[in-house]
Coordinates of C-alpha atoms and ligand atoms in Angstrom, one line a residue:
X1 CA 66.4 144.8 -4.9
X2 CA 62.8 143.8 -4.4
X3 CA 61.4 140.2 -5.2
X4 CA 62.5 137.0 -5.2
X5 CA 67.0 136.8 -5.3
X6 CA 68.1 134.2 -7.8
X7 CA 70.9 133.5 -9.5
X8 CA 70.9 135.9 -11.9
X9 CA 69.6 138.9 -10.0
X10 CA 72.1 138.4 -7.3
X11 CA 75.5 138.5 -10.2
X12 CA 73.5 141.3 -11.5
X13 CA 73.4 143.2 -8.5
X14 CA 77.2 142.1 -7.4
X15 CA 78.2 143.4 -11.0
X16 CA 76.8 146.7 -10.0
X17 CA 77.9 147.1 -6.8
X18 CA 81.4 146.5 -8.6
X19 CA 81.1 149.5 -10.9
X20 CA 79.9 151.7 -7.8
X21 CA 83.1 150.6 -6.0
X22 CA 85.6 151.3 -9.0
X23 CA 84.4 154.9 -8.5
X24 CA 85.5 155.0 -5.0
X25 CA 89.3 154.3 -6.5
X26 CA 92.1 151.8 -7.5
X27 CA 92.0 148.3 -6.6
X28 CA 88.7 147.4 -6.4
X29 CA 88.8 145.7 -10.4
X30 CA 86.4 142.6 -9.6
X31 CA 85.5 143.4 -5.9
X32 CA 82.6 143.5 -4.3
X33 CA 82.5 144.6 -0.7
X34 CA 80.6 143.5 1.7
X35 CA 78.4 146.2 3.7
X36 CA 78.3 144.9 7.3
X37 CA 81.5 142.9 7.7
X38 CA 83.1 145.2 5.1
X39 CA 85.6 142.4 3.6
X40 CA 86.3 141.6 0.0
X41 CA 85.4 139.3 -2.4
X42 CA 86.2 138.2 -6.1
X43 CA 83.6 139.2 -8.2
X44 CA 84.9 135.6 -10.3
X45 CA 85.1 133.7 -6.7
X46 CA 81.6 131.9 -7.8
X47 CA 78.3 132.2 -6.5
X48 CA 79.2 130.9 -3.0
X49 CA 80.1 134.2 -1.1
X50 CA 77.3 136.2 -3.2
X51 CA 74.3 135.3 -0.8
X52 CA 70.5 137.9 -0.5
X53 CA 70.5 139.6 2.9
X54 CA 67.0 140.2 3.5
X55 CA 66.2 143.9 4.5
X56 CA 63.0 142.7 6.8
X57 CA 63.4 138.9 7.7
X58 CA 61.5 136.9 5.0
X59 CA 60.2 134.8 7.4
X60 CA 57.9 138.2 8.4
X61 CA 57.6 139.3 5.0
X62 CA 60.5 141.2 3.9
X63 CA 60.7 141.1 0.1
X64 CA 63.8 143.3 -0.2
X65 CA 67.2 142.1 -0.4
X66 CA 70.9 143.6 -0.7
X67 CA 74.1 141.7 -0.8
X68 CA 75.7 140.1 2.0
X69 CA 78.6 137.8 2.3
X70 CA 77.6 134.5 3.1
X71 CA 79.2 134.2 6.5
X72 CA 77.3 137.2 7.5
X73 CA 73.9 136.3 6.3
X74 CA 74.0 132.9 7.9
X75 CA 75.0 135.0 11.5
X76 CA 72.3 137.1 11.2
X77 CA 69.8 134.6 10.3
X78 CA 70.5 132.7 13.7
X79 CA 70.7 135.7 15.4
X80 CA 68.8 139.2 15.1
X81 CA 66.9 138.0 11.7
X82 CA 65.0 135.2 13.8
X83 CA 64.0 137.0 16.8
X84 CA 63.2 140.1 14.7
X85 CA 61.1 137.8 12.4
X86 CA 59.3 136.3 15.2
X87 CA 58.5 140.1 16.7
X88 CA 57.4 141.6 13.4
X89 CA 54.7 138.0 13.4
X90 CA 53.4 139.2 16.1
X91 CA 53.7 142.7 14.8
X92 CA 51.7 142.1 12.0
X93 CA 49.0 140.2 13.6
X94 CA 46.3 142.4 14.5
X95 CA 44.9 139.7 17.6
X96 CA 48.5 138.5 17.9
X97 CA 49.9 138.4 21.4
X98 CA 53.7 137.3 22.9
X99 CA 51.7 133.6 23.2
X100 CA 52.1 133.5 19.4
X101 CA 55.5 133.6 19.1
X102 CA 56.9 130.8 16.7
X103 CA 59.5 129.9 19.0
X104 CA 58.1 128.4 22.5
X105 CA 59.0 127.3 26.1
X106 CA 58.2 123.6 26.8
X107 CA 58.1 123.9 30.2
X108 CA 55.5 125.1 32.8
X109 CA 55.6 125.7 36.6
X110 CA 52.8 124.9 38.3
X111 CA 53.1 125.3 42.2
X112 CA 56.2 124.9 41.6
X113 CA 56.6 121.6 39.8
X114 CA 57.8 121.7 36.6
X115 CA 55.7 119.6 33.7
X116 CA 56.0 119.3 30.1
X117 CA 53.4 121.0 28.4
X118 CA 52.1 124.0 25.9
X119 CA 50.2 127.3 26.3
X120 CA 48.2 129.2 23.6
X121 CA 46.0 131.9 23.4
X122 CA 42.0 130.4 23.1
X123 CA 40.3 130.8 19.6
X124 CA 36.8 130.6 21.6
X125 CA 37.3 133.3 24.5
X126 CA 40.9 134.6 25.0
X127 CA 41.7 132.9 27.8
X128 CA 45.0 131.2 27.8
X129 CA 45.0 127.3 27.5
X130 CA 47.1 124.8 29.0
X131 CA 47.9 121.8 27.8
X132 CA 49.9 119.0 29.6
X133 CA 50.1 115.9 27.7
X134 CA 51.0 112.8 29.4
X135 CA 53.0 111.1 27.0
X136 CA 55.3 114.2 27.3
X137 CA 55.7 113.8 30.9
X138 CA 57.6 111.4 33.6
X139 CA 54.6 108.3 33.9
X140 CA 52.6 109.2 37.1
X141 CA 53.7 112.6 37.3
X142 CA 51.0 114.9 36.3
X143 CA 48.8 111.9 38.1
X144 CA 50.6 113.0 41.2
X145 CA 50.0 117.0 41.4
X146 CA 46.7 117.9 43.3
X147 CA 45.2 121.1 41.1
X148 CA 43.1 122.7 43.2
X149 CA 41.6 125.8 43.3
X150 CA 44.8 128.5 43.9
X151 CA 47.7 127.4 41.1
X152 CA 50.4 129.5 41.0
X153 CA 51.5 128.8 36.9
X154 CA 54.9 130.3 35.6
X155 CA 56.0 130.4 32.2
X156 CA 58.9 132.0 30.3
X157 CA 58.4 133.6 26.8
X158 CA 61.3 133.4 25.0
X159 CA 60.8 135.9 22.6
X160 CA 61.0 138.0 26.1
X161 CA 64.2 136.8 26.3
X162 CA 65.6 138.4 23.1
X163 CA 65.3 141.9 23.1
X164 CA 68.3 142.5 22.4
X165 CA 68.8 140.5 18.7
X166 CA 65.7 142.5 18.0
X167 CA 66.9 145.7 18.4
X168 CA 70.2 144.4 16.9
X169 CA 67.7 143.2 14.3
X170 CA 66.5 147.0 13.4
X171 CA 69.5 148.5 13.7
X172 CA 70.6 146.2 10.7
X173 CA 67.7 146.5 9.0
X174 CA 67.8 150.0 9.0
X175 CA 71.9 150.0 8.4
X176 CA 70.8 148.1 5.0
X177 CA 68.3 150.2 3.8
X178 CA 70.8 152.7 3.8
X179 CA 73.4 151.1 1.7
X180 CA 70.3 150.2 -0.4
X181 CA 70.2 153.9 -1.3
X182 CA 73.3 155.2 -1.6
X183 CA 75.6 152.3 -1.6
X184 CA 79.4 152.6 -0.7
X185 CA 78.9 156.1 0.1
X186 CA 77.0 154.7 3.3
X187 CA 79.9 152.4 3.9
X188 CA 83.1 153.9 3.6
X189 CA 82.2 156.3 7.2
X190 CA 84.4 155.7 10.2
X191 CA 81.3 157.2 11.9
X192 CA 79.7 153.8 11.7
X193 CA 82.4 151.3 12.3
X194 CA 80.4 151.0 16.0
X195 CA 77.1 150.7 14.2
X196 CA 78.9 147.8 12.0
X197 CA 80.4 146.1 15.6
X198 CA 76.9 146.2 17.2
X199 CA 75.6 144.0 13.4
X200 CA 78.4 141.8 13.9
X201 CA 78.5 140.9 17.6
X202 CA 74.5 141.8 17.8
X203 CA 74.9 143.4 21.2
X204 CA 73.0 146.5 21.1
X205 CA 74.7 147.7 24.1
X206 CA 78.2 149.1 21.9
X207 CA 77.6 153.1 21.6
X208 CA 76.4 152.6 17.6
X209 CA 73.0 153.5 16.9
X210 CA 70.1 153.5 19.3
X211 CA 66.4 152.2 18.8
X212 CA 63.6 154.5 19.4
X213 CA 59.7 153.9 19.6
X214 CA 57.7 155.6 17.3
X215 CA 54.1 156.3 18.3
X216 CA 51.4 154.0 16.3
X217 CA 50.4 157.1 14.9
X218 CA 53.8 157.6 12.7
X219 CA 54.1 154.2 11.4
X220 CA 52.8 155.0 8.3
X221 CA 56.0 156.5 6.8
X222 CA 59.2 153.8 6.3
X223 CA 62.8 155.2 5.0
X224 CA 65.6 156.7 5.0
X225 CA 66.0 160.4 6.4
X226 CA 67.5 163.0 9.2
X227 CA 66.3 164.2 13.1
X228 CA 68.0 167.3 14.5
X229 CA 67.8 167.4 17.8
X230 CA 70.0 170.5 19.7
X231 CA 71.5 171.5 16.5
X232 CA 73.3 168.0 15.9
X233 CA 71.6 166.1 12.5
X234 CA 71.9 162.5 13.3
X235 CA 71.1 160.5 9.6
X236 CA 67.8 158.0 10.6
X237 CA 66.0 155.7 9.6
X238 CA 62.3 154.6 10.0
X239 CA 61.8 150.4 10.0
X240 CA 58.3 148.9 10.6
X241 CA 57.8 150.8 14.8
X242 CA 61.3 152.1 15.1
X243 CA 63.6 155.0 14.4
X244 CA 67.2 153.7 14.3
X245 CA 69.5 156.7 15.0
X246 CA 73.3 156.9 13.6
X247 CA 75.6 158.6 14.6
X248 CA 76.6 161.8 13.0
X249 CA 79.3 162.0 10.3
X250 CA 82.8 162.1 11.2
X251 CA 83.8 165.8 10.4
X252 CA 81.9 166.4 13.5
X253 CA 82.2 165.7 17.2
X254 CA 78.9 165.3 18.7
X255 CA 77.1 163.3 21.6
X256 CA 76.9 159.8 20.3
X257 CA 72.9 158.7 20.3
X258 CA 73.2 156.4 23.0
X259 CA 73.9 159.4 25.5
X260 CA 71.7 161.5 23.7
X261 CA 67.6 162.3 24.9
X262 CA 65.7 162.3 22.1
X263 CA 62.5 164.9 22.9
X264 CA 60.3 164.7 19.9
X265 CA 61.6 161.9 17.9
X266 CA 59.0 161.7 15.5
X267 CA 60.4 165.0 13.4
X268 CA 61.9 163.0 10.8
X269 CA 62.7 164.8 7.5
X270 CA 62.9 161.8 5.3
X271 CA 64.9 161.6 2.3
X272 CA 64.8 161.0 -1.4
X273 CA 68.0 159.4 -2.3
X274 CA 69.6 157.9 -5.2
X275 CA 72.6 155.5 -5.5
X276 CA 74.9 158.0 -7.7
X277 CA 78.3 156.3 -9.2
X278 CA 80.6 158.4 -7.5
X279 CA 81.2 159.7 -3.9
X280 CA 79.8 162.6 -2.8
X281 CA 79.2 164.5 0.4
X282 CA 75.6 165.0 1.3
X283 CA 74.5 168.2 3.6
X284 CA 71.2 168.8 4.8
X285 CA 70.2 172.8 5.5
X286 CA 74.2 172.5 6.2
X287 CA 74.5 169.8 8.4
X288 CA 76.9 166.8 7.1
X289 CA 74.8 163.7 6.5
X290 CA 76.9 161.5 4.7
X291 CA 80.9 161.9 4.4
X292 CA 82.6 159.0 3.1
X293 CA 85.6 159.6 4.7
X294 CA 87.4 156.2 3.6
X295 CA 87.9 156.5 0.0
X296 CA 91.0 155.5 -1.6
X297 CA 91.1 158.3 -4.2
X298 CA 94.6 160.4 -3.7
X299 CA 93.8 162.9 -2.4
X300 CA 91.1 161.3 -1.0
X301 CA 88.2 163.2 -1.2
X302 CA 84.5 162.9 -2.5
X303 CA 84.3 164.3 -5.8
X304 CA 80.7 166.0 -5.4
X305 CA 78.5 167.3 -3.2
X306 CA 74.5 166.6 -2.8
X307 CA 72.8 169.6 -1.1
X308 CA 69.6 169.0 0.0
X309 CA 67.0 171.8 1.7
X310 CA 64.1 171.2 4.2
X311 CA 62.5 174.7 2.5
X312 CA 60.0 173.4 0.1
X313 CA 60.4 174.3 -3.3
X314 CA 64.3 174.4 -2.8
X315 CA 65.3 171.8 -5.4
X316 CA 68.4 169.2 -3.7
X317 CA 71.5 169.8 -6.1
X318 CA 74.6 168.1 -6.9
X319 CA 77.7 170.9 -6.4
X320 CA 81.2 169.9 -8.0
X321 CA 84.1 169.7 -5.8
X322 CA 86.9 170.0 -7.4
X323 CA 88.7 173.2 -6.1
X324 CA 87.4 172.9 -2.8
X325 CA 89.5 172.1 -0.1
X326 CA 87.8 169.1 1.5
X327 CA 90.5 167.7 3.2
X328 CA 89.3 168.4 7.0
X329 CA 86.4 165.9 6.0
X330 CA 89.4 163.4 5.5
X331 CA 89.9 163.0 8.9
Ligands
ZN1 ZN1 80.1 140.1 5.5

């Protein structure tokens, strides 16, 4: 959903996810699931667990929103949402430098006394500024320091600090534009139940899904799509500077990305996706993409399959499943 969540657009949103999930099979009358933690909730439990995960933080800008439990949403705004906020600021700021960070380090070494004071980036030449205000610091203290001519100054950023909630941070981001665009059939893959314990624990370091720079030149292009890379398809995802890379479906056993060298990373095929109300497999030139392997249909299988072709001028196609025997992809 883009634009502004409110009341309405949010039980709007939580209806429809419910009609998507009913496809999936029994016992999901009044559910709603929630993508990252993957719990349910009452559909007629009240507005309270219904909260707007932003995509992008909305602190930086992010105007698109998908569902998230509350207890999620609050997590993720303390953790990867902030720092990945404060980064895309910066981001976004064509004179902006790690000075501008929102969030800022009070204290300042200098020769190695430690005073109470502020650094900035100067409007008039670039230099960096330092400002030590007295009434911040221990009476006689600053009064007591000799500044001469050599002074050894030491800072921390602590946006430095945090590089890992905001790579955390783009591996959700990019996790949710996915279940923007093809809902529950993103979901319900064992493949990403790493992905779903780096969100939750945001701790990058769990073999889930890795974050690549893109050159500036390739920033252009945001979305969902696919890499191959040694004849494994790994389903992507641009975000903002970054390709987040998942790991491949289940039916296959291939090098998770962590482990995995990307050479040319910047041969993305993206992909134009729709949220269909059923499950269905999705290949790409024959490689699995998508296989929601976690349905509770009996047997428990994907009804359809969405074929799609890098050839141009080979139209993507939905295929019927019905006679096929799928159940290896049940696995
Ligand atoms: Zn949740």
């Amino acid at each position: 959903m883009k634009g502004k969540s409110t009341k309405h657009s949010r039980l709007k949103l939580a209806k429809y996810l419910n009609e998507h999930l009913c496809s999936f099979g029994n016992g999901f009358e009044n559910k709603v699931i929630c993508p990252t933690c993957v719990k349910e909730f009452d559909l007629n439990s009240g507005q309270r667990s219904f909260t707007a995960g932003h995509i992008l933080p909305e602190a930086s800008g992010g105007n698109e929103w998908t569902f998230l439990c509350k207890d999620c949403n609050s997590q993720f705004g303390e953790k990867q949402d902030k720092w990945l906020g404060e980064y895309l600021n910066i981001l976004n700021n064509p004179m902006g430098t790690l000075l501008d960070a929102k969030t800022k380090s009070r204290y300042i070494s200098i020769n190695d006394k430690t005073v109470n004071g502020s650094i900035s980036v100067s409007d008039v030449d670039g230099g960096i500024d330092i400002a030590l205000p007295i009434n911040r610091n221990p009476p006689g203290k600053l009064e007591s320091m000799k500044f001469g001519e050599n002074l050894e100054i030491n800072f921390e950023i602590p946006l430095t600090l945090h590089e890992n909630e905001i790579a955390v941070g783009y591996i959700t981001a990019a996790y949710l534009m996915w279940f923007n665009e093809i809902g529950y059939n993103w979901v319900f893959q064992s493949s990403l139940d790493n992905v779903r314990k780096q969100i939750l624990n945001c701790n990058r370091d769990i073999d889930g899904a890795k974050v690549i720079d893109l050159p500036t030149d390739k920033m252009e292009m945001q979305g969902v799509g696919v890499i191959i890379n040694s004849g494994t398809l790994y389903p992507c995802c641009v975000v903002v500077d970054k390709l987040v890379v998942f790991p491949t479906p289940p039916t296959v056993a291939s090098p998770t990305p962590k482990n995995v060298k990307f050479e040319s990373p910047c041969n993305i095929e993206f992909l134009n996706l729709a949220v269909l109300n059923f499950p269905y497999l999705t290949l790409f030139d024959g490689y699995h993409v998508v296989v929601p392997n976690r349905l509770r249909k009996c047997p428990p299988i994907p009804d359809k399959l969405f074929n799609i072709y890098s050839e141009q001028g080979k139209e993507a196609g939905l295929f019927s499943l019905v006679n096929e025997d799928m159940t290896n992809l049940t696995n």
